[in-house]
């Protein structure tokens, strides 16, 4: 959607240079608000799926410890949806491996295995974090001239 549609081009342009979107006579603030609303709806659907379908119960603060991991995965994915998806798949595999190791290896404390995905995320952030470039207009308010 972000690379093949007009709306995706507008969203990417909003992140890099909102003045070009304004020059194309597209309302910058409305487009930003709609993008945030749509993204929030998708996150709400994902959170509801995770807490109600995957965990089969409702719990407060169900993903609290994973929120910084999600931000790190977006940064490690270089703000590209495909690379972020691959980073999430890799993190999910690490999480599955640590659960398998906890169940099969008895001699080592389980906390060691549970920390593997987090340690790998921190290490990858430290190694790859310098090369990542966020969108230029990220968190920058737009003032029309």
Coordinates of C-alpha atoms in Angstrom, one line a residue:
X1 CA 0.0 0.0 0.0
X2 CA 2.8 2.5 0.9
X3 CA 4.7 1.9 -2.3
X4 CA 2.0 1.2 -4.9
X5 CA -0.8 3.6 -4.2
X6 CA -1.4 7.4 -4.3
X7 CA -2.2 7.4 -0.6
X8 CA 1.1 5.6 0.2
X9 CA 3.0 8.2 -1.8
X10 CA 1.3 11.0 0.1
X11 CA 2.1 9.3 3.5
X12 CA 5.7 8.9 2.5
X13 CA 5.9 12.5 1.3
X14 CA 4.3 13.7 4.6
X15 CA 7.2 12.0 6.5
X16 CA 10.0 13.3 4.3
X17 CA 8.8 16.8 3.1
X18 CA 5.3 18.0 3.9
X19 CA 5.8 21.1 1.8
X20 CA 5.7 19.0 -1.4
X21 CA 2.3 17.6 -0.3
X22 CA 1.1 21.1 0.4
X23 CA 2.4 22.3 -3.0
X24 CA 0.2 19.5 -4.6
X25 CA -2.8 21.1 -2.9
X26 CA -3.3 18.3 -0.4
X27 CA -4.3 19.2 3.1
X28 CA -1.2 18.3 5.2
X29 CA -2.9 18.4 8.6
X30 CA -5.9 16.4 7.5
X31 CA -3.7 13.8 5.8
X32 CA -1.5 13.4 8.9
X33 CA -4.5 13.1 11.2
X34 CA -6.1 10.4 8.9
X35 CA -2.8 8.5 8.8
X36 CA -2.6 8.5 12.6
X37 CA -6.2 7.5 13.0
X38 CA -5.8 4.6 10.5
X39 CA -2.5 3.5 12.1
X40 CA -4.1 3.6 15.6
X41 CA -7.1 1.5 14.4
X42 CA -4.7 -1.1 13.0
X43 CA -2.8 -1.2 16.2
X44 CA -6.0 -1.5 18.2
X45 CA -7.1 -4.5 16.0
X46 CA -3.7 -6.1 16.5
X47 CA -3.8 -5.6 20.2
X48 CA -7.3 -6.9 20.5
X49 CA -6.4 -10.0 18.5
X50 CA -3.3 -10.6 20.6
X51 CA -5.1 -10.2 24.0
X52 CA -8.4 -11.9 23.2
X53 CA -7.5 -14.6 20.6
X54 CA -3.9 -15.4 21.2
X55 CA -4.0 -15.2 25.0
X56 CA -7.7 -16.1 25.3
X57 CA -8.3 -13.5 28.1
X58 CA -8.2 -9.8 28.8
X59 CA -5.4 -8.5 30.9
X60 CA -4.4 -4.9 31.6
X61 CA -0.9 -3.9 30.3
X62 CA -0.6 -7.1 28.3
X63 CA 2.1 -5.8 26.0
X64 CA 3.8 -3.3 28.2
X65 CA 7.2 -4.9 28.1
X66 CA 7.0 -5.3 24.3
X67 CA 6.3 -1.7 23.4
X68 CA 10.0 -0.7 23.4
X69 CA 10.7 -3.8 21.3
X70 CA 8.2 -2.7 18.7
X71 CA 9.8 0.7 18.5
X72 CA 13.3 -0.9 18.2
X73 CA 12.0 -3.2 15.4
X74 CA 10.6 -0.2 13.5
X75 CA 14.0 1.5 13.8
X76 CA 15.9 -1.6 12.9
X77 CA 13.6 -2.1 9.9
X78 CA 14.8 1.3 8.7
X79 CA 11.2 2.6 8.7
X80 CA 10.5 0.3 5.7
X81 CA 7.4 -1.9 6.2
X82 CA 8.9 -5.0 4.6
X83 CA 12.1 -4.8 6.7
X84 CA 10.0 -4.1 9.8
X85 CA 7.9 -7.2 9.0
X86 CA 11.1 -9.3 8.6
X87 CA 12.5 -7.9 11.9
X88 CA 9.2 -8.8 13.6
X89 CA 9.3 -12.4 12.2
X90 CA 12.9 -12.7 13.4
X91 CA 12.0 -11.5 16.9
X92 CA 9.0 -13.9 17.0
X93 CA 11.3 -16.8 16.0
X94 CA 13.7 -15.8 18.8
X95 CA 10.8 -15.7 21.2
X96 CA 9.6 -19.2 20.1
X97 CA 13.2 -20.5 20.4
X98 CA 13.5 -19.2 24.0
X99 CA 10.2 -20.8 25.0
X100 CA 11.4 -24.1 23.5
X101 CA 14.8 -23.8 25.3
X102 CA 13.0 -23.1 28.6
X103 CA 10.9 -26.2 28.1
X104 CA 13.8 -28.5 27.1
X105 CA 17.0 -27.4 28.9
X106 CA 16.8 -27.9 32.6
X107 CA 20.3 -27.0 33.9
X108 CA 20.2 -23.3 33.1
X109 CA 17.8 -20.9 34.8
X110 CA 14.8 -20.0 32.6
X111 CA 15.5 -16.3 33.0
X112 CA 18.6 -16.6 30.9
X113 CA 16.5 -18.0 28.0
X114 CA 13.7 -15.5 28.4
X115 CA 16.2 -12.6 28.1
X116 CA 17.6 -13.8 24.7
X117 CA 15.1 -11.9 22.4
X118 CA 15.7 -8.7 24.4
X119 CA 19.5 -9.0 24.5
X120 CA 19.5 -9.6 20.7
X121 CA 17.3 -6.6 20.1
X122 CA 19.6 -4.4 22.2
X123 CA 22.7 -5.7 20.5
X124 CA 21.1 -5.2 17.0
X125 CA 20.1 -1.7 18.0
X126 CA 23.6 -0.9 19.1
X127 CA 25.2 -2.3 16.0
X128 CA 22.7 -1.1 13.3
X129 CA 21.2 1.9 15.0
X130 CA 23.8 4.3 13.7
X131 CA 23.0 3.6 10.0
X132 CA 19.3 4.1 10.3
X133 CA 17.8 7.4 9.1
X134 CA 14.3 8.3 10.3
X135 CA 11.9 10.3 8.1
X136 CA 13.1 14.0 8.0
X137 CA 9.7 15.4 9.0
X138 CA 9.1 12.9 11.9
X139 CA 7.8 14.8 14.9
X140 CA 8.2 18.1 13.2
X141 CA 5.1 20.3 13.2
X142 CA 4.1 21.7 9.8
X143 CA 3.4 25.4 9.5
X144 CA 2.1 26.6 6.2
X145 CA 3.9 29.5 4.7

